């Protein structure tokens, strides 16, 4: 008879996520994962499979959390304000210990997506989720009058999605708030 699990799988995934998010996939060792989760190697692999499977499960947990957060921002309140809040959070989150490692999806777009089809599919899906949510917010803004641009909502959303990783990289590269706010101002001018 198999022994029942004596740990919270969601908690373990979030601990593993923290390690992968901070160190990246390649630099994370099994020892790092064992130390972070408090599980033995056999328990960890028994529950989640190998390092790659654990990474994908942890990355999916991250992605689910961020999609929920994004929807909470972009689907409520005045449309333009919601869009601006979403992008300003990139700057403010950089000063928070939880998000000081940047966006895990952007990190993986660079580290793993070029050579790992499963990660690439997830990163592309993330960009599509962002584009779709922004398009809906822009369409709502056109209806409520807060987005004045005559450009199609889809075109504006695509442009904003292209800017999203650029802003993430600027934040991680240590640009000062004045420069970041200038970039945001230019970005938001596409809504006028």
mmCIF file of N, CA, C and O in Angstrom, residues 102-165:
data_model
loop_
_atom_site.group_PDB
_atom_site.id
_atom_site.type_symbol
_atom_site.label_atom_id
_atom_site.label_comp_id
_atom_site.label_asym_id
_atom_site.label_seq_id
_atom_site.Cartn_x
_atom_site.Cartn_y
_atom_site.Cartn_z
ATOM 1 N N UNK A 102 11.959 39.964 -11.738
ATOM 2 C CA UNK A 102 11.294 40.250 -13.000
ATOM 3 C C UNK A 102 10.148 39.290 -13.247
ATOM 4 O O UNK A 102 9.693 38.578 -12.358
ATOM 5 N N UNK A 103 9.685 39.276 -14.456
ATOM 6 C CA UNK A 103 8.590 38.403 -14.866
ATOM 7 C C UNK A 103 9.177 37.044 -15.247
ATOM 8 O O UNK A 103 10.053 36.957 -16.113
ATOM 9 N N UNK A 104 8.702 35.999 -14.612
ATOM 10 C CA UNK A 104 9.235 34.667 -14.891
ATOM 11 C C UNK A 104 9.005 34.264 -16.346
ATOM 12 O O UNK A 104 9.847 33.598 -16.955
ATOM 13 N N UNK A 105 7.894 34.691 -16.925
ATOM 14 C CA UNK A 105 7.632 34.357 -18.325
ATOM 15 C C UNK A 105 8.627 35.040 -19.256
ATOM 16 O O UNK A 105 9.105 34.434 -20.223
ATOM 17 N N UNK A 106 8.946 36.297 -18.973
ATOM 18 C CA UNK A 106 9.942 37.001 -19.791
ATOM 19 C C UNK A 106 11.310 36.343 -19.596
ATOM 20 O O UNK A 106 12.053 36.120 -20.567
ATOM 21 N N UNK A 107 11.645 36.003 -18.356
ATOM 22 C CA UNK A 107 12.915 35.325 -18.096
ATOM 23 C C UNK A 107 13.001 34.031 -18.905
ATOM 24 O O UNK A 107 14.034 33.723 -19.509
ATOM 25 N N UNK A 108 11.903 33.273 -18.927
ATOM 26 C CA UNK A 108 11.915 31.993 -19.648
ATOM 27 C C UNK A 108 11.836 32.174 -21.159
ATOM 28 O O UNK A 108 12.267 31.300 -21.908
ATOM 29 N N UNK A 109 11.304 33.294 -21.606
ATOM 30 C CA UNK A 109 11.317 33.583 -23.047
ATOM 31 C C UNK A 109 12.754 33.646 -23.544
ATOM 32 O O UNK A 109 13.044 33.262 -24.684
ATOM 33 N N UNK A 110 13.643 34.091 -22.675
ATOM 34 C CA UNK A 110 15.055 34.217 -23.041
ATOM 35 C C UNK A 110 15.825 32.933 -22.733
ATOM 36 O O UNK A 110 16.587 32.450 -23.564
ATOM 37 N N UNK A 111 15.602 32.369 -21.531
ATOM 38 C CA UNK A 111 16.418 31.229 -21.115
ATOM 39 C C UNK A 111 16.025 29.919 -21.802
ATOM 40 O O UNK A 111 16.868 29.235 -22.376
ATOM 41 N N UNK A 112 14.766 29.547 -21.734
ATOM 42 C CA UNK A 112 14.361 28.199 -22.153
ATOM 43 C C UNK A 112 13.601 28.136 -23.478
ATOM 44 O O UNK A 112 13.718 27.155 -24.205
ATOM 45 N N UNK A 113 12.776 29.139 -23.763
ATOM 46 C CA UNK A 113 11.893 29.064 -24.936
ATOM 47 C C UNK A 113 12.626 28.811 -26.250
ATOM 48 O O UNK A 113 12.105 28.074 -27.100
ATOM 49 N N UNK A 114 13.837 29.362 -26.450
ATOM 50 C CA UNK A 114 14.497 29.114 -27.736
ATOM 51 C C UNK A 114 14.787 27.641 -28.016
ATOM 52 O O UNK A 114 14.887 27.235 -29.172
ATOM 53 N N UNK A 115 14.882 26.817 -26.960
ATOM 54 C CA UNK A 115 15.248 25.418 -27.203
ATOM 55 C C UNK A 115 14.287 24.401 -26.587
ATOM 56 O O UNK A 115 14.479 23.196 -26.754
ATOM 57 N N UNK A 116 13.270 24.875 -25.865
ATOM 58 C CA UNK A 116 12.347 23.955 -25.213
ATOM 59 C C UNK A 116 10.922 24.238 -25.708
ATOM 60 O O UNK A 116 10.325 25.247 -25.339
ATOM 61 N N UNK A 117 10.382 23.369 -26.562
ATOM 62 C CA UNK A 117 9.064 23.632 -27.150
ATOM 63 C C UNK A 117 7.943 23.781 -26.117
ATOM 64 O O UNK A 117 7.010 24.551 -26.322
ATOM 65 N N UNK A 118 8.029 23.049 -25.000
ATOM 66 C CA UNK A 118 6.981 23.155 -23.979
ATOM 67 C C UNK A 118 7.004 24.524 -23.303
ATOM 68 O O UNK A 118 5.953 25.101 -23.018
ATOM 69 N N UNK A 119 8.177 25.036 -23.065
ATOM 70 C CA UNK A 119 8.299 26.371 -22.465
ATOM 71 C C UNK A 119 7.908 27.426 -23.496
ATOM 72 O O UNK A 119 7.182 28.376 -23.181
ATOM 73 N N UNK A 120 8.360 27.257 -24.733
ATOM 74 C CA UNK A 120 8.019 28.211 -25.792
ATOM 75 C C UNK A 120 6.501 28.329 -25.944
ATOM 76 O O UNK A 120 5.966 29.428 -26.034
ATOM 77 N N UNK A 121 5.807 27.202 -25.950
ATOM 78 C CA UNK A 121 4.340 27.217 -26.068
ATOM 79 C C UNK A 121 3.723 27.995 -24.919
ATOM 80 O O UNK A 121 2.797 28.782 -25.120
ATOM 81 N N UNK A 122 4.231 27.814 -23.707
ATOM 82 C CA UNK A 122 3.690 28.510 -22.545
ATOM 83 C C UNK A 122 3.955 30.009 -22.626
ATOM 84 O O UNK A 122 3.073 30.821 -22.329
ATOM 85 N N UNK A 123 5.149 30.376 -23.022
ATOM 86 C CA UNK A 123 5.491 31.805 -23.138
ATOM 87 C C UNK A 123 4.615 32.461 -24.212
ATOM 88 O O UNK A 123 4.077 33.553 -24.003
ATOM 89 N N UNK A 124 4.461 31.799 -25.345
ATOM 90 C CA UNK A 124 3.615 32.353 -26.402
ATOM 91 C C UNK A 124 2.165 32.474 -25.932
ATOM 92 O O UNK A 124 1.490 33.460 -26.235
ATOM 93 N N UNK A 125 1.698 31.492 -25.180
ATOM 94 C CA UNK A 125 0.338 31.557 -24.633
ATOM 95 C C UNK A 125 0.214 32.740 -23.674
ATOM 96 O O UNK A 125 -0.816 33.427 -23.649
ATOM 97 N N UNK A 126 1.262 32.992 -22.880
ATOM 98 C CA UNK A 126 1.240 34.137 -21.957
ATOM 99 C C UNK A 126 1.111 35.447 -22.721
ATOM 100 O O UNK A 126 0.307 36.305 -22.356
ATOM 101 N N UNK A 127 1.897 35.612 -23.780
ATOM 102 C CA UNK A 127 1.803 36.831 -24.585
ATOM 103 C C UNK A 127 0.410 36.970 -25.193
ATOM 104 O O UNK A 127 -0.140 38.067 -25.256
ATOM 105 N N UNK A 128 -0.171 35.854 -25.624
ATOM 106 C CA UNK A 128 -1.514 35.905 -26.197
ATOM 107 C C UNK A 128 -2.550 36.280 -25.145
ATOM 108 O O UNK A 128 -3.461 37.066 -25.413
ATOM 109 N N UNK A 129 -2.408 35.742 -23.921
ATOM 110 C CA UNK A 129 -3.328 36.110 -22.825
ATOM 111 C C UNK A 129 -3.261 37.608 -22.549
ATOM 112 O O UNK A 129 -4.293 38.266 -22.358
ATOM 113 N N UNK A 130 -2.036 38.138 -22.520
ATOM 114 C CA UNK A 130 -1.864 39.572 -22.263
ATOM 115 C C UNK A 130 -2.508 40.376 -23.388
ATOM 116 O O UNK A 130 -3.243 41.335 -23.139
ATOM 117 N N UNK A 131 -2.221 39.990 -24.633
ATOM 118 C CA UNK A 131 -2.798 40.715 -25.770
ATOM 119 C C UNK A 131 -4.323 40.687 -25.734
ATOM 120 O O UNK A 131 -4.980 41.720 -25.930
ATOM 121 N N UNK A 132 -4.886 39.527 -25.475
ATOM 122 C CA UNK A 132 -6.350 39.401 -25.445
ATOM 123 C C UNK A 132 -6.955 40.259 -24.332
ATOM 124 O O UNK A 132 -7.965 40.936 -24.536
ATOM 125 N N UNK A 133 -6.336 40.232 -23.152
ATOM 126 C CA UNK A 133 -6.849 41.024 -22.030
ATOM 127 C C UNK A 133 -6.727 42.518 -22.311
ATOM 128 O O UNK A 133 -7.643 43.294 -22.005
ATOM 129 N N UNK A 134 -5.612 42.930 -22.909
ATOM 130 C CA UNK A 134 -5.441 44.341 -23.261
ATOM 131 C C UNK A 134 -6.431 44.756 -24.349
ATOM 132 O O UNK A 134 -7.017 45.836 -24.276
ATOM 133 N N UNK A 135 -6.641 43.898 -25.339
ATOM 134 C CA UNK A 135 -7.603 44.221 -26.403
ATOM 135 C C UNK A 135 -8.989 44.442 -25.815
ATOM 136 O O UNK A 135 -9.674 45.410 -26.153
ATOM 137 N N UNK A 136 -9.403 43.566 -24.909
ATOM 138 C CA UNK A 136 -10.719 43.722 -24.284
ATOM 139 C C UNK A 136 -10.795 45.024 -23.478
ATOM 140 O O UNK A 136 -11.807 45.737 -23.526
ATOM 141 N N UNK A 137 -9.717 45.342 -22.752
ATOM 142 C CA UNK A 137 -9.705 46.584 -21.977
ATOM 143 C C UNK A 137 -9.746 47.801 -22.903
ATOM 144 O O UNK A 137 -10.443 48.783 -22.616
ATOM 145 N N UNK A 138 -9.019 47.745 -24.008
ATOM 146 C CA UNK A 138 -9.013 48.864 -24.975
ATOM 147 C C UNK A 138 -10.403 49.021 -25.599
ATOM 148 O O UNK A 138 -10.896 50.149 -25.734
ATOM 149 N N UNK A 139 -11.013 47.916 -25.963
ATOM 150 C CA UNK A 139 -12.370 47.993 -26.512
ATOM 151 C C UNK A 139 -13.333 48.609 -25.498
ATOM 152 O O UNK A 139 -14.171 49.440 -25.849
ATOM 153 N N UNK A 140 -13.189 48.226 -24.230
ATOM 154 C CA UNK A 140 -14.017 48.811 -23.174
ATOM 155 C C UNK A 140 -13.730 50.301 -23.046
ATOM 156 O O UNK A 140 -14.643 51.113 -22.886
ATOM 157 N N UNK A 141 -12.456 50.665 -23.178
ATOM 158 C CA UNK A 141 -12.060 52.072 -23.106
ATOM 159 C C UNK A 141 -12.604 52.896 -24.259
ATOM 160 O O UNK A 141 -12.961 54.063 -24.085
ATOM 161 N N UNK A 142 -12.678 52.282 -25.418
ATOM 162 C CA UNK A 142 -13.266 52.987 -26.565
ATOM 163 C C UNK A 142 -14.754 53.236 -26.309
ATOM 164 O O UNK A 142 -15.276 54.283 -26.675
ATOM 165 N N UNK A 143 -15.408 52.285 -25.666
ATOM 166 C CA UNK A 143 -16.834 52.458 -25.359
ATOM 167 C C UNK A 143 -17.057 53.490 -24.250
ATOM 168 O O UNK A 143 -17.996 54.271 -24.309
ATOM 169 N N UNK A 144 -16.170 53.473 -23.225
ATOM 170 C CA UNK A 144 -16.374 54.410 -22.110
ATOM 171 C C UNK A 144 -15.710 55.771 -22.342
ATOM 172 O O UNK A 144 -15.821 56.673 -21.529
ATOM 173 N N UNK A 145 -15.001 55.912 -23.468
ATOM 174 C CA UNK A 145 -14.396 57.185 -23.831
ATOM 175 C C UNK A 145 -13.021 57.440 -23.241
ATOM 176 O O UNK A 145 -12.415 58.474 -23.506
ATOM 177 N N UNK A 146 -12.480 56.512 -22.474
ATOM 178 C CA UNK A 146 -11.157 56.734 -21.870
ATOM 179 C C UNK A 146 -10.017 56.409 -22.835
ATOM 180 O O UNK A 146 -8.879 56.846 -22.620
ATOM 181 N N UNK A 147 -10.298 55.654 -23.895
ATOM 182 C CA UNK A 147 -9.318 55.387 -24.958
ATOM 183 C C UNK A 147 -9.861 56.079 -26.203
ATOM 184 O O UNK A 147 -10.917 55.730 -26.717
ATOM 185 N N UNK A 148 -9.118 57.051 -26.671
ATOM 186 C CA UNK A 148 -9.592 57.901 -27.776
ATOM 187 C C UNK A 148 -9.032 57.497 -29.139
ATOM 188 O O UNK A 148 -9.509 57.953 -30.164
ATOM 189 N N UNK A 149 -8.013 56.673 -29.159
ATOM 190 C CA UNK A 149 -7.350 56.312 -30.409
ATOM 191 C C UNK A 149 -8.332 55.715 -31.411
ATOM 192 O O UNK A 149 -9.216 54.931 -31.053
ATOM 193 N N UNK A 150 -8.131 56.071 -32.676
ATOM 194 C CA UNK A 150 -8.964 55.494 -33.733
ATOM 195 C C UNK A 150 -8.363 54.194 -34.268
ATOM 196 O O UNK A 150 -8.985 53.513 -35.076
ATOM 197 N N UNK A 151 -7.158 53.849 -33.810
ATOM 198 C CA UNK A 151 -6.536 52.596 -34.253
ATOM 199 C C UNK A 151 -7.349 51.422 -33.719
ATOM 200 O O UNK A 151 -7.935 51.489 -32.636
ATOM 201 N N UNK A 152 -7.368 50.309 -34.454
ATOM 202 C CA UNK A 152 -8.080 49.123 -33.960
ATOM 203 C C UNK A 152 -7.503 48.652 -32.619
ATOM 204 O O UNK A 152 -6.280 48.701 -32.396
ATOM 205 N N UNK A 153 -8.380 48.199 -31.742
ATOM 206 C CA UNK A 153 -7.958 47.742 -30.402
ATOM 207 C C UNK A 153 -6.902 46.649 -30.498
ATOM 208 O O UNK A 153 -5.946 46.630 -29.723
ATOM 209 N N UNK A 154 -7.055 45.754 -31.452
ATOM 210 C CA UNK A 154 -6.090 44.660 -31.614
ATOM 211 C C UNK A 154 -4.700 45.211 -31.937
ATOM 212 O O UNK A 154 -3.694 44.715 -31.414
ATOM 213 N N UNK A 155 -4.611 46.215 -32.796
ATOM 214 C CA UNK A 155 -3.313 46.794 -33.159
ATOM 215 C C UNK A 155 -2.641 47.439 -31.944
ATOM 216 O O UNK A 155 -1.439 47.275 -31.732
ATOM 217 N N UNK A 156 -3.422 48.174 -31.174
ATOM 218 C CA UNK A 156 -2.863 48.816 -29.977
ATOM 219 C C UNK A 156 -2.409 47.746 -28.987
ATOM 220 O O UNK A 156 -1.315 47.843 -28.407
ATOM 221 N N UNK A 157 -3.234 46.713 -28.807
ATOM 222 C CA UNK A 157 -2.886 45.637 -27.877
ATOM 223 C C UNK A 157 -1.595 44.941 -28.302
ATOM 224 O O UNK A 157 -0.733 44.648 -27.466
ATOM 225 N N UNK A 158 -1.432 44.705 -29.599
ATOM 226 C CA UNK A 158 -0.199 44.070 -30.084
ATOM 227 C C UNK A 158 1.013 44.949 -29.789
ATOM 228 O O UNK A 158 2.060 44.447 -29.367
ATOM 229 N N UNK A 159 0.873 46.241 -29.992
ATOM 230 C CA UNK A 159 1.976 47.153 -29.695
ATOM 231 C C UNK A 159 2.317 47.136 -28.204
ATOM 232 O O UNK A 159 3.491 47.086 -27.824
ATOM 233 N N UNK A 160 1.298 47.152 -27.365
ATOM 234 C CA UNK A 160 1.532 47.128 -25.922
ATOM 235 C C UNK A 160 2.205 45.830 -25.489
ATOM 236 O O UNK A 160 3.064 45.834 -24.598
ATOM 237 N N UNK A 161 1.840 44.723 -26.129
ATOM 238 C CA UNK A 161 2.468 43.434 -25.801
ATOM 239 C C UNK A 161 3.946 43.439 -26.206
ATOM 240 O O UNK A 161 4.789 42.899 -25.497
ATOM 241 N N UNK A 162 4.260 44.069 -27.321
ATOM 242 C CA UNK A 162 5.663 44.182 -27.736
ATOM 243 C C UNK A 162 6.442 45.026 -26.716
ATOM 244 O O UNK A 162 7.587 44.721 -26.392
ATOM 245 N N UNK A 163 5.802 46.053 -26.180
ATOM 246 C CA UNK A 163 6.453 46.924 -25.204
ATOM 247 C C UNK A 163 6.614 46.252 -23.840
ATOM 248 O O UNK A 163 7.538 46.591 -23.087
ATOM 249 N N UNK A 164 5.743 45.323 -23.519
ATOM 250 C CA UNK A 164 5.742 44.676 -22.203
ATOM 251 C C UNK A 164 7.109 44.100 -21.826
ATOM 252 O O UNK A 164 7.651 44.433 -20.767
ATOM 253 N N UNK A 165 7.723 43.227 -22.650
ATOM 254 C CA UNK A 165 9.038 42.699 -22.252
ATOM 255 C C UNK A 165 10.126 43.766 -22.260
ATOM 256 O O UNK A 165 11.062 43.706 -21.458
#
